[in-house]
Amino acid sequence: MKTNEDVQRLYEISVMAANDTMDDDSRSGLQVEVNELLSSIQQTADTVQFNTHNLLGSNSRQDKLKKLSFQIGSGSNQNMTIDLIDLTTGSLGLSNASVETRDTAKQLLQLSQNVITNIAGQLTRLGSQYSALEHNLDNSMVLQYNLTTIESNIRDADMGKETMLLAINKVLTEATYSLHKFSDDQKQHFEKVLFE
């Protein structure tokens, strides 16, 4: 995740800046990179959306969407809720991140460690929820396949069975015809014998 990479880079910069060997020019250069990273984190939080809902940042709507609910089955109680996470620089406590002094760099070092741990936990939770959604999708696909197969079996003719029934009907029709013919021949034979 881009935000995790950006925070990891903040951590690396804060480790470098926490040393007394850094001069003001070096710290200023690192602060420029810190500001760019903070801008990148905020931009990611503001722009990652699905169907106009911000997924990683605060929502501009009054009701601030905090959760997404998914219908994962055909029953009314078969749903799943995913908590959204706010990864804006403000919610992460990174708004005023600075490496301009050794003390502020140490603060950023501790803060970035905490943020990395927090994001890793959130990613783990989201990963397990994603796996659960995939599992439900797979189950739905199996159910759809089974229903399609059942419907096909109901609607479609069994060609082997239909061919056998056709042969049986043909044999029965020929047998019936032969019986009628035999019966008519016998009747004519008896009539000849009786009237001659």
Coordinates of N, CA, C and O in Angstrom, one line a residue:
M1 N 0.8 -1.2 0.0 CA 0.0 0.0 0.0 C 0.9 1.2 0.0 O 1.9 1.3 0.7
K2 N 0.5 2.2 -0.8 CA 1.3 3.4 -1.0 C 1.5 4.2 0.3 O 2.6 4.6 0.6
T3 N 0.5 4.3 1.1 CA 0.6 5.0 2.4 C 1.6 4.3 3.3 O 2.4 5.0 3.9
N4 N 1.6 3.0 3.3 CA 2.5 2.3 4.2 C 3.9 2.5 3.7 O 4.9 2.7 4.6
E5 N 4.2 2.6 2.4 CA 5.5 2.9 1.9 C 5.9 4.3 2.2 O 7.1 4.5 2.6
D6 N 5.0 5.2 2.2 CA 5.3 6.6 2.5 C 5.7 6.8 4.0 O 6.7 7.4 4.3
V7 N 4.9 6.1 4.8 CA 5.2 6.2 6.3 C 6.5 5.5 6.6 O 7.3 5.9 7.4
Q8 N 6.8 4.4 5.9 CA 8.1 3.7 6.1 C 9.2 4.6 5.7 O 10.3 4.6 6.4
R9 N 9.1 5.4 4.6 CA 10.1 6.3 4.2 C 10.2 7.4 5.3 O 11.4 7.9 5.6
L10 N 9.1 7.9 5.9 CA 9.2 8.9 7.0 C 10.0 8.3 8.1 O 10.8 9.1 8.7
Y11 N 9.8 7.1 8.4 CA 10.6 6.4 9.5 C 12.1 6.4 9.2 O 12.9 6.8 10.0
E12 N 12.4 6.1 7.9 CA 13.8 6.1 7.6 C 14.4 7.5 7.7 O 15.6 7.6 8.1
I13 N 13.7 8.5 7.2 CA 14.2 9.9 7.3 C 14.3 10.3 8.7 O 15.3 10.9 9.1
S14 N 13.4 9.9 9.6 CA 13.5 10.3 11.0 C 14.6 9.7 11.7 O 15.3 10.3 12.6
V15 N 15.0 8.4 11.3 CA 16.2 7.8 11.9 C 17.4 8.6 11.5 O 18.3 8.8 12.3
M16 N 17.5 9.0 10.2 CA 18.7 9.8 9.8 C 18.7 11.1 10.5 O 19.8 11.6 10.9
A17 N 17.6 11.8 10.6 CA 17.5 13.1 11.2 C 17.6 13.1 12.7 O 17.9 14.2 13.3
A18 N 17.5 12.0 13.4 CA 17.6 11.9 14.8 C 19.0 12.0 15.3 O 19.3 12.0 16.5
N19 N 20.0 12.1 14.4 CA 21.4 12.1 14.7 C 21.9 13.6 14.8 O 21.4 14.5 14.0
D20 N 22.8 13.8 15.7 CA 23.4 15.2 15.8 C 24.3 15.5 14.7 O 24.7 16.7 14.6
T21 N 24.6 14.6 13.9 CA 25.6 14.8 12.8 C 25.0 15.6 11.6 O 25.7 16.0 10.7
M22 N 23.6 15.7 11.6 CA 23.0 16.5 10.6 C 23.1 18.0 10.8 O 22.9 18.5 11.8
D23 N 23.4 18.7 9.7 CA 23.5 20.1 9.8 C 22.1 20.7 9.3 O 21.2 19.9 8.9
D24 N 22.0 22.0 9.4 CA 20.7 22.6 9.1 C 20.3 22.4 7.6 O 19.1 22.2 7.3
D25 N 21.3 22.5 6.7 CA 21.0 22.3 5.3 C 20.5 20.9 5.0 O 19.5 20.7 4.2
S26 N 21.1 19.9 5.6 CA 20.7 18.5 5.5 C 19.3 18.3 6.0 O 18.4 17.6 5.4
R27 N 19.0 18.9 7.2 CA 17.7 18.8 7.8 C 16.6 19.4 6.9 O 15.5 18.9 6.7
S28 N 17.0 20.6 6.3 CA 16.0 21.3 5.4 C 15.7 20.4 4.2 O 14.6 20.4 3.8
G29 N 16.7 19.8 3.7 CA 16.5 18.9 2.5 C 15.6 17.7 2.9 O 14.7 17.3 2.1
L30 N 15.9 17.2 4.1 CA 15.0 16.0 4.5 C 13.6 16.5 4.8 O 12.6 15.8 4.5
Q31 N 13.4 17.8 5.3 CA 12.1 18.3 5.6 C 11.3 18.5 4.3 O 10.1 18.2 4.2
V32 N 12.0 18.8 3.2 CA 11.3 18.9 1.9 C 10.7 17.6 1.5 O 9.6 17.5 1.1
E33 N 11.5 16.5 1.7 CA 11.0 15.2 1.4 C 9.9 14.8 2.3 O 8.9 14.2 1.9
V34 N 10.0 15.1 3.6 CA 8.9 14.8 4.5 C 7.6 15.5 4.1 O 6.6 14.9 4.1
N35 N 7.7 16.8 3.7 CA 6.5 17.5 3.2 C 5.9 16.8 2.0 O 4.7 16.7 1.9
E36 N 6.8 16.3 1.1 CA 6.3 15.6 -0.1 C 5.6 14.3 0.3 O 4.5 14.0 -0.3
L37 N 6.2 13.6 1.2 CA 5.6 12.4 1.7 C 4.2 12.6 2.3 O 3.3 11.9 2.1
L38 N 4.2 13.7 3.2 CA 2.9 14.0 3.8 C 1.8 14.4 2.8 O 0.7 14.0 2.9
S39 N 2.2 15.1 1.8 CA 1.3 15.5 0.7 C 0.8 14.2 0.0 O -0.4 14.1 -0.4
S40 N 1.7 13.3 -0.3 CA 1.4 12.0 -0.9 C 0.4 11.2 -0.1 O -0.6 10.6 -0.6
I41 N 0.6 11.1 1.2 CA -0.3 10.4 2.1 C -1.7 11.0 2.1 O -2.7 10.3 2.0
Q42 N -1.7 12.4 2.2 CA -3.0 13.0 2.2 C -3.7 12.9 0.8 O -4.9 12.6 0.8
Q43 N -3.0 12.9 -0.3 CA -3.6 12.8 -1.6 C -4.1 11.4 -1.7 O -5.2 11.2 -2.3
T44 N -3.4 10.4 -1.3 CA -4.0 9.0 -1.3 C -5.3 8.9 -0.5 O -6.2 8.3 -1.0
A45 N -5.3 9.5 0.7 CA -6.5 9.4 1.5 C -7.7 10.1 0.8 O -8.8 9.7 0.9
D46 N -7.4 11.2 0.1 CA -8.4 12.0 -0.5 C -8.9 11.4 -1.8 O -10.0 11.7 -2.2
T47 N -8.1 10.6 -2.5 CA -8.5 10.2 -3.9 C -8.9 8.7 -4.0 O -9.5 8.4 -5.0
V48 N -8.6 7.9 -3.0 CA -9.0 6.5 -3.1 C -10.5 6.4 -2.8 O -10.9 6.6 -1.7
Q49 N -11.3 6.2 -3.9 CA -12.7 6.1 -3.8 C -13.3 4.9 -4.5 O -12.7 4.4 -5.4
F50 N -14.5 4.6 -4.0 CA -15.3 3.6 -4.7 C -16.7 4.1 -4.7 O -17.3 4.4 -3.7
N51 N -17.3 4.3 -5.9 CA -18.6 4.8 -6.1 C -18.9 6.1 -5.2 O -19.8 6.2 -4.5
T52 N -17.9 7.0 -5.4 CA -17.9 8.3 -4.7 C -17.7 8.3 -3.2 O -17.7 9.3 -2.6
H53 N -17.4 7.2 -2.6 CA -17.2 7.1 -1.2 C -15.6 7.0 -1.0 O -15.0 6.2 -1.5
N54 N -15.1 7.9 -0.2 CA -13.7 7.9 0.2 C -13.5 6.7 1.1 O -14.2 6.5 2.1
L55 N -12.5 5.9 0.7 CA -12.3 4.6 1.4 C -11.2 4.8 2.5 O -11.2 4.0 3.5
L56 N -10.3 5.7 2.3 CA -9.2 5.9 3.2 C -9.1 7.2 3.9 O -8.2 7.5 4.7
G57 N -10.1 8.1 3.6 CA -10.1 9.4 4.2 C -11.4 9.8 4.7 O -12.4 9.1 4.6
S58 N -11.5 11.0 5.3 CA -12.8 11.4 5.8 C -13.7 11.8 4.6 O -13.2 12.3 3.6
N59 N -15.0 11.5 4.8 CA -15.9 11.7 3.7 C -16.4 13.2 3.8 O -16.6 13.7 4.9
S60 N -16.6 13.8 2.7 CA -17.0 15.2 2.7 C -18.5 15.4 3.0 O -18.9 16.4 3.4
R61 N -19.3 14.3 3.0 CA -20.7 14.4 3.4 C -20.8 14.6 4.9 O -19.9 14.2 5.7
Q62 N -21.9 15.1 5.3 CA -22.2 15.4 6.7 C -22.2 14.1 7.5 O -21.7 14.1 8.7
D63 N -22.7 13.1 7.0 CA -22.9 11.8 7.8 C -21.6 11.0 7.9 O -21.6 10.0 8.6
K64 N -20.6 11.4 7.2 CA -19.3 10.7 7.3 C -19.4 9.2 7.3 O -19.5 8.6 8.4
L65 N -19.3 8.6 6.2 CA -19.4 7.2 6.0 C -18.3 6.5 6.8 O -17.1 6.8 6.5
K66 N -18.6 5.7 7.7 CA -17.5 5.0 8.5 C -17.5 3.5 8.2 O -16.5 2.8 8.5
K67 N -18.6 2.9 7.6 CA -18.6 1.5 7.4 C -19.3 1.3 6.0 O -20.1 2.1 5.6
L68 N -18.9 0.2 5.4 CA -19.6 -0.3 4.2 C -20.3 -1.6 4.5 O -19.6 -2.5 5.1
S69 N -21.5 -1.7 4.1 CA -22.3 -3.0 4.4 C -22.5 -3.7 3.0 O -22.9 -3.0 2.0
F70 N -22.2 -5.0 3.0 CA -22.3 -5.8 1.8 C -23.4 -6.9 2.0 O -23.3 -7.6 3.0
Q71 N -24.3 -7.0 1.1 CA -25.2 -8.2 1.1 C -24.5 -9.3 0.5 O -24.1 -9.3 -0.7
I72 N -24.2 -10.4 1.3 CA -23.4 -11.5 0.8 C -24.2 -12.8 0.6 O -23.6 -13.8 0.3
G73 N -25.5 -12.7 0.8 CA -26.3 -13.9 0.6 C -27.7 -13.5 0.3 O -28.1 -12.3 0.2
S74 N -28.6 -14.4 0.1 CA -30.0 -14.1 -0.3 C -30.9 -13.8 0.9 O -32.0 -13.3 0.8
G75 N -30.4 -14.1 2.1 CA -31.2 -13.8 3.3 C -31.0 -12.4 3.8 O -29.9 -11.8 3.6
S76 N -32.0 -11.9 4.5 CA -31.9 -10.5 5.0 C -30.7 -10.3 6.0 O -30.2 -9.2 6.2
N77 N -30.4 -11.4 6.7 CA -29.4 -11.3 7.7 C -28.0 -11.7 7.2 O -27.0 -11.8 8.0
Q78 N -27.9 -12.0 6.0 CA -26.6 -12.4 5.4 C -25.9 -11.2 4.8 O -25.9 -11.0 3.6
N79 N -25.2 -10.5 5.7 CA -24.5 -9.3 5.2 C -23.2 -9.2 6.0 O -23.0 -9.9 7.0
M80 N -22.3 -8.3 5.5 CA -21.0 -8.2 6.1 C -20.7 -6.7 6.2 O -21.0 -6.0 5.2
T81 N -20.2 -6.2 7.3 CA -19.8 -4.8 7.4 C -18.3 -4.7 7.5 O -17.7 -5.4 8.2
I82 N -17.8 -3.7 6.7 CA -16.4 -3.5 6.8 C -16.2 -2.0 7.3 O -16.8 -1.1 6.8
D83 N -15.4 -1.9 8.3 CA -15.0 -0.6 8.9 C -14.0 0.1 8.0 O -13.0 -0.5 7.6
L84 N -14.3 1.3 7.6 CA -13.4 2.1 6.8 C -12.3 2.7 7.7 O -12.5 2.9 8.9
I85 N -11.1 2.9 7.1 CA -10.1 3.5 8.0 C -9.8 4.9 7.4 O -9.8 5.2 6.2
D86 N -9.4 5.8 8.3 CA -9.1 7.1 8.0 C -7.6 7.3 8.0 O -6.9 7.2 9.1
L87 N -7.0 7.4 6.8 CA -5.5 7.5 6.7 C -5.1 8.9 6.3 O -4.1 9.0 5.6
T88 N -5.8 9.9 6.7 CA -5.4 11.2 6.4 C -4.2 11.6 7.4 O -4.1 10.9 8.4
T89 N -3.4 12.6 7.0 CA -2.3 12.9 7.8 C -2.8 13.4 9.2 O -2.1 13.1 10.2
G90 N -3.9 14.0 9.3 CA -4.5 14.5 10.5 C -4.8 13.3 11.5 O -4.5 13.3 12.6
S91 N -5.5 12.3 10.9 CA -5.9 11.2 11.7 C -4.7 10.3 12.2 O -4.7 9.7 13.2
L92 N -3.7 10.3 11.4 CA -2.5 9.6 11.7 C -1.5 10.4 12.6 O -0.5 9.8 13.1
G93 N -1.9 11.6 12.9 CA -1.0 12.5 13.8 C 0.2 13.0 13.1 O 1.2 13.4 13.7
L94 N 0.2 13.0 11.7 CA 1.4 13.4 11.0 C 1.4 14.8 10.4 O 2.3 15.2 9.7
S95 N 0.3 15.5 10.7 CA 0.1 16.9 10.1 C 1.3 17.8 10.3 O 1.7 18.5 9.3
N96 N 1.9 17.8 11.4 CA 3.0 18.7 11.7 C 4.3 18.0 11.8 O 5.2 18.4 12.5
A97 N 4.5 16.9 11.1 CA 5.7 16.1 11.1 C 6.9 17.0 10.7 O 6.8 17.7 9.7
S98 N 8.0 16.9 11.5 CA 9.1 17.7 11.2 C 10.4 16.9 11.6 O 10.4 16.1 12.5
V99 N 11.4 17.2 10.8 CA 12.8 16.7 11.1 C 13.8 17.8 11.2 O 15.0 17.6 11.1
E100 N 13.3 19.0 11.5 CA 14.1 20.2 11.5 C 15.0 20.3 12.8 O 16.0 21.0 12.7
T101 N 14.7 19.6 13.8 CA 15.5 19.4 15.0 C 15.7 18.0 15.3 O 14.9 17.1 14.9
R102 N 16.6 17.7 16.2 CA 16.8 16.3 16.6 C 15.6 15.8 17.4 O 15.1 14.7 17.2
D103 N 15.1 16.7 18.2 CA 13.9 16.3 19.1 C 12.7 16.0 18.2 O 11.9 15.1 18.5
T104 N 12.4 16.9 17.2 CA 11.2 16.7 16.4 C 11.4 15.4 15.5 O 10.5 14.7 15.3
A105 N 12.6 15.1 15.2 CA 12.9 13.9 14.4 C 12.7 12.7 15.3 O 12.1 11.7 14.8
K106 N 13.1 12.7 16.5 CA 12.8 11.6 17.5 C 11.3 11.4 17.7 O 10.8 10.3 17.7
Q107 N 10.6 12.5 17.7 CA 9.1 12.4 17.9 C 8.5 11.8 16.6 O 7.6 10.9 16.7
L108 N 9.0 12.2 15.5 CA 8.5 11.6 14.2 C 8.9 10.1 14.1 O 8.2 9.3 13.6
L109 N 10.1 9.8 14.7 CA 10.5 8.4 14.7 C 9.6 7.5 15.4 O 9.1 6.5 14.9
Q110 N 9.2 7.9 16.6 CA 8.2 7.2 17.5 C 6.9 7.1 16.8 O 6.2 6.1 16.7
L111 N 6.4 8.3 16.3 CA 5.1 8.4 15.7 C 5.0 7.5 14.4 O 4.0 6.8 14.3
S112 N 6.0 7.5 13.6 CA 6.0 6.7 12.4 C 6.0 5.2 12.7 O 5.4 4.4 12.0
Q113 N 6.7 4.8 13.8 CA 6.7 3.4 14.2 C 5.3 3.0 14.6 O 4.8 2.0 14.2
N114 N 4.6 3.9 15.4 CA 3.2 3.6 15.8 C 2.3 3.6 14.6 O 1.4 2.7 14.5
V115 N 2.5 4.5 13.6 CA 1.6 4.5 12.4 C 1.8 3.2 11.6 O 0.9 2.6 11.1
I116 N 3.1 2.8 11.4 CA 3.4 1.6 10.7 C 2.7 0.4 11.3 O 2.0 -0.4 10.7
T117 N 2.8 0.3 12.7 CA 2.1 -0.8 13.4 C 0.6 -0.7 13.2 O -0.1 -1.8 13.0
N118 N 0.0 0.5 13.3 CA -1.4 0.7 13.1 C -1.9 0.3 11.7 O -2.9 -0.4 11.5
I119 N -1.1 0.7 10.7 CA -1.5 0.4 9.3 C -1.4 -1.1 9.1 O -2.2 -1.7 8.4
A120 N -0.4 -1.7 9.6 CA -0.2 -3.1 9.4 C -1.4 -3.9 10.0 O -1.9 -4.8 9.4
G121 N -1.8 -3.5 11.2 CA -3.0 -4.1 11.8 C -4.3 -3.9 11.0 O -5.1 -4.8 10.8
Q122 N -4.4 -2.7 10.4 CA -5.6 -2.4 9.6 C -5.5 -3.2 8.3 O -6.6 -3.7 7.9
L123 N -4.4 -3.3 7.7 CA -4.2 -4.1 6.5 C -4.5 -5.6 6.8 O -5.1 -6.2 5.9
T124 N -4.1 -6.1 7.9 CA -4.4 -7.5 8.3 C -5.9 -7.7 8.4 O -6.4 -8.6 7.9
R125 N -6.6 -6.8 9.1 CA -8.0 -6.8 9.3 C -8.7 -6.8 7.9 O -9.6 -7.6 7.6
L126 N -8.3 -5.8 7.1 CA -8.9 -5.7 5.7 C -8.7 -6.9 4.9 O -9.5 -7.3 4.1
G127 N -7.5 -7.5 5.0 CA -7.1 -8.7 4.3 C -8.0 -9.8 4.6 O -8.5 -10.6 3.8
S128 N -8.3 -10.0 5.9 CA -9.2 -11.1 6.3 C -10.6 -10.8 5.9 O -11.3 -11.8 5.5
Q129 N -11.0 -9.6 5.9 CA -12.4 -9.3 5.4 C -12.5 -9.5 3.9 O -13.5 -10.0 3.4
Y130 N -11.4 -9.2 3.2 CA -11.4 -9.4 1.8 C -11.4 -10.9 1.5 O -12.2 -11.3 0.6
S131 N -10.7 -11.7 2.2 CA -10.7 -13.2 2.1 C -12.2 -13.7 2.3 O -12.6 -14.6 1.6
A132 N -12.8 -13.1 3.3 CA -14.2 -13.6 3.6 C -15.1 -13.2 2.5 O -16.0 -14.0 2.1
L133 N -14.9 -12.0 1.9 CA -15.8 -11.6 0.7 C -15.5 -12.6 -0.4 O -16.4 -13.0 -1.2
E134 N -14.2 -12.9 -0.7 CA -13.9 -13.8 -1.8 C -14.5 -15.2 -1.5 O -15.0 -15.8 -2.5
H135 N -14.5 -15.6 -0.3 CA -15.1 -16.9 0.0 C -16.6 -16.9 -0.3 O -17.1 -17.9 -0.9
N136 N -17.2 -15.8 0.1 CA -18.7 -15.7 -0.1 C -19.0 -15.6 -1.6 O -20.0 -16.2 -2.1
L137 N -18.1 -14.9 -2.4 CA -18.3 -14.9 -3.8 C -18.1 -16.2 -4.4 O -18.9 -16.6 -5.3
D138 N -17.1 -17.0 -4.0 CA -16.9 -18.3 -4.5 C -18.1 -19.2 -4.2 O -18.6 -20.0 -5.1
N139 N -18.7 -19.1 -3.0 CA -19.9 -19.9 -2.7 C -21.0 -19.5 -3.5 O -21.8 -20.3 -4.0
S140 N -21.2 -18.2 -3.8 CA -22.3 -17.7 -4.7 C -22.1 -18.3 -6.1 O -23.1 -18.6 -6.7
M141 N -20.9 -18.3 -6.6 CA -20.6 -18.8 -7.9 C -21.0 -20.3 -8.0 O -21.5 -20.8 -9.0
V142 N -20.6 -21.1 -6.9 CA -21.0 -22.5 -6.9 C -22.5 -22.7 -6.9 O -23.0 -23.5 -7.6
L143 N -23.2 -21.9 -6.1 CA -24.6 -21.9 -6.0 C -25.2 -21.6 -7.4 O -26.1 -22.3 -7.8
Q144 N -24.7 -20.6 -8.0 CA -25.3 -20.2 -9.3 C -25.0 -21.3 -10.3 O -25.9 -21.7 -11.1
Y145 N -23.9 -22.0 -10.3 CA -23.6 -23.1 -11.2 C -24.5 -24.2 -10.9 O -25.1 -24.8 -11.9
N146 N -24.7 -24.6 -9.7 CA -25.6 -25.7 -9.3 C -27.0 -25.4 -9.8 O -27.7 -26.3 -10.3
L147 N -27.5 -24.1 -9.6 CA -28.9 -23.8 -10.0 C -29.0 -23.9 -11.5 O -30.0 -24.3 -12.0
T148 N -28.0 -23.4 -12.2 CA -28.0 -23.5 -13.7 C -28.0 -24.9 -14.1 O -28.8 -25.3 -15.1
T149 N -27.3 -25.8 -13.5 CA -27.2 -27.2 -13.9 C -28.6 -27.8 -13.6 O -29.1 -28.6 -14.4
I150 N -29.2 -27.5 -12.5 CA -30.5 -28.1 -12.1 C -31.5 -27.6 -13.1 O -32.3 -28.4 -13.6
E151 N -31.5 -26.3 -13.4 CA -32.5 -25.8 -14.4 C -32.3 -26.5 -15.7 O -33.2 -26.8 -16.4
S152 N -31.0 -26.6 -16.1 CA -30.7 -27.3 -17.4 C -31.2 -28.7 -17.5 O -31.8 -29.1 -18.4
N153 N -31.0 -29.4 -16.4 CA -31.5 -30.8 -16.3 C -33.1 -30.9 -16.4 O -33.6 -31.8 -16.9
I154 N -33.7 -29.9 -15.8 CA -35.2 -29.9 -15.8 C -35.7 -29.5 -17.2 O -36.6 -30.1 -17.8
R155 N -35.1 -28.5 -17.8 CA -35.5 -28.0 -19.1 C -35.1 -28.8 -20.3 O -35.8 -29.0 -21.3
D156 N -33.8 -29.3 -20.3 CA -33.3 -29.9 -21.5 C -33.6 -31.4 -21.5 O -33.7 -32.1 -20.5
A157 N -33.9 -31.9 -22.7 CA -34.2 -33.3 -22.9 C -32.9 -34.2 -22.7 O -31.9 -33.8 -23.1
D158 N -33.2 -35.4 -22.0 CA -32.1 -36.4 -21.9 C -32.1 -37.1 -23.2 O -33.0 -37.9 -23.5
M159 N -31.2 -36.9 -24.1 CA -31.2 -37.5 -25.5 C -31.2 -39.0 -25.5 O -31.9 -39.6 -26.3
G160 N -30.4 -39.6 -24.6 CA -30.4 -41.0 -24.5 C -31.8 -41.6 -24.1 O -32.3 -42.6 -24.8
K161 N -32.4 -41.0 -23.1 CA -33.7 -41.4 -22.7 C -34.8 -41.2 -23.8 O -35.6 -42.1 -24.1
E162 N -34.7 -40.0 -24.4 CA -35.7 -39.7 -25.5 C -35.5 -40.6 -26.7 O -36.5 -41.1 -27.3
T163 N -34.3 -41.0 -27.0 CA -34.0 -41.9 -28.1 C -34.6 -43.3 -27.8 O -35.2 -44.0 -28.6
M164 N -34.4 -43.8 -26.6 CA -34.9 -45.0 -26.1 C -36.4 -45.0 -26.2 O -37.1 -46.0 -26.6
L165 N -37.1 -44.0 -25.7 CA -38.5 -43.9 -25.7 C -39.1 -43.9 -27.1 O -40.1 -44.5 -27.4
L166 N -38.4 -43.2 -28.0 CA -38.7 -43.2 -29.5 C -38.7 -44.6 -30.0 O -39.6 -45.1 -30.7
A167 N -37.6 -45.4 -29.7 CA -37.5 -46.7 -30.2 C -38.6 -47.6 -29.6 O -39.2 -48.4 -30.3
I168 N -38.9 -47.5 -28.3 CA -40.0 -48.3 -27.7 C -41.3 -47.9 -28.4 O -42.1 -48.9 -28.7
N169 N -41.6 -46.7 -28.6 CA -42.8 -46.3 -29.3 C -42.9 -46.8 -30.7 O -44.0 -47.2 -31.1
K170 N -41.8 -46.8 -31.4 CA -41.8 -47.4 -32.7 C -42.1 -48.9 -32.7 O -42.9 -49.4 -33.5
V171 N -41.5 -49.6 -31.8 CA -41.7 -51.0 -31.6 C -43.2 -51.3 -31.3 O -43.8 -52.2 -31.9
L172 N -43.7 -50.5 -30.4 CA -45.1 -50.7 -30.0 C -46.1 -50.4 -31.1 O -47.1 -51.1 -31.3
T173 N -45.8 -49.3 -31.9 CA -46.6 -49.0 -33.0 C -46.6 -50.1 -34.1 O -47.6 -50.5 -34.6
E174 N -45.4 -50.6 -34.4 CA -45.3 -51.7 -35.3 C -46.0 -52.9 -34.8 O -46.6 -53.7 -35.6
A175 N -45.8 -53.2 -33.5 CA -46.5 -54.4 -33.0 C -48.0 -54.2 -33.0 O -48.7 -55.2 -33.4
T176 N -48.5 -53.0 -32.7 CA -49.9 -52.8 -32.8 C -50.4 -53.0 -34.3 O -51.4 -53.6 -34.5
Y177 N -49.7 -52.4 -35.2 CA -50.0 -52.5 -36.6 C -50.0 -54.0 -37.0 O -50.9 -54.5 -37.7
S178 N -49.0 -54.7 -36.6 CA -48.9 -56.2 -37.0 C -50.1 -56.9 -36.4 O -50.6 -57.8 -37.0
L179 N -50.4 -56.6 -35.1 CA -51.6 -57.3 -34.5 C -52.9 -57.0 -35.2 O -53.7 -57.9 -35.5
H180 N -53.1 -55.8 -35.6 CA -54.3 -55.4 -36.4 C -54.3 -56.1 -37.7 O -55.3 -56.7 -38.2
K181 N -53.1 -56.2 -38.4 CA -53.0 -56.8 -39.7 C -53.3 -58.3 -39.5 O -54.1 -58.9 -40.3
F182 N -52.7 -58.9 -38.5 CA -52.9 -60.3 -38.2 C -54.4 -60.6 -37.9 O -55.0 -61.6 -38.4
S183 N -55.0 -59.7 -37.1 CA -56.4 -59.9 -36.8 C -57.3 -59.8 -38.0 O -58.2 -60.5 -38.2
D184 N -57.0 -58.8 -38.9 CA -57.8 -58.6 -40.1 C -57.6 -59.8 -41.0 O -58.6 -60.3 -41.6
D185 N -56.3 -60.3 -41.1 CA -56.1 -61.5 -42.0 C -56.8 -62.7 -41.5 O -57.4 -63.5 -42.2
Q186 N -56.9 -62.9 -40.2 CA -57.6 -64.0 -39.6 C -59.1 -63.9 -39.8 O -59.7 -64.9 -40.1
K187 N -59.5 -62.7 -39.7 CA -61.0 -62.5 -39.9 C -61.4 -62.8 -41.3 O -62.4 -63.5 -41.5
Q188 N -60.6 -62.4 -42.3 CA -60.9 -62.6 -43.7 C -60.7 -64.1 -43.9 O -61.5 -64.7 -44.7
H189 N -59.8 -64.8 -43.3 CA -59.6 -66.2 -43.5 C -60.8 -67.0 -43.0 O -61.3 -67.9 -43.7
F190 N -61.3 -66.6 -41.8 CA -62.5 -67.3 -41.2 C -63.7 -67.0 -42.1 O -64.6 -67.9 -42.2
E191 N -63.8 -65.8 -42.6 CA -65.0 -65.5 -43.4 C -65.0 -66.3 -44.7 O -66.1 -66.8 -45.1
K192 N -63.9 -66.5 -45.3 CA -63.7 -67.4 -46.5 C -64.1 -68.8 -46.1 O -64.9 -69.4 -46.9
V193 N -63.6 -69.3 -45.1 CA -63.8 -70.7 -44.7 C -65.3 -70.8 -44.4 O -66.0 -71.8 -44.8
L194 N -65.9 -70.0 -43.7 CA -67.3 -70.1 -43.3 C -68.3 -69.9 -44.5 O -69.3 -70.6 -44.5
F195 N -68.0 -69.1 -45.4 CA -69.0 -68.8 -46.4 C -68.7 -69.6 -47.7 O -69.4 -69.5 -48.7
E196 N -67.7 -70.4 -47.7 CA -67.5 -71.2 -48.9 C -68.1 -72.6 -48.8 O -68.5 -73.2 -48.0

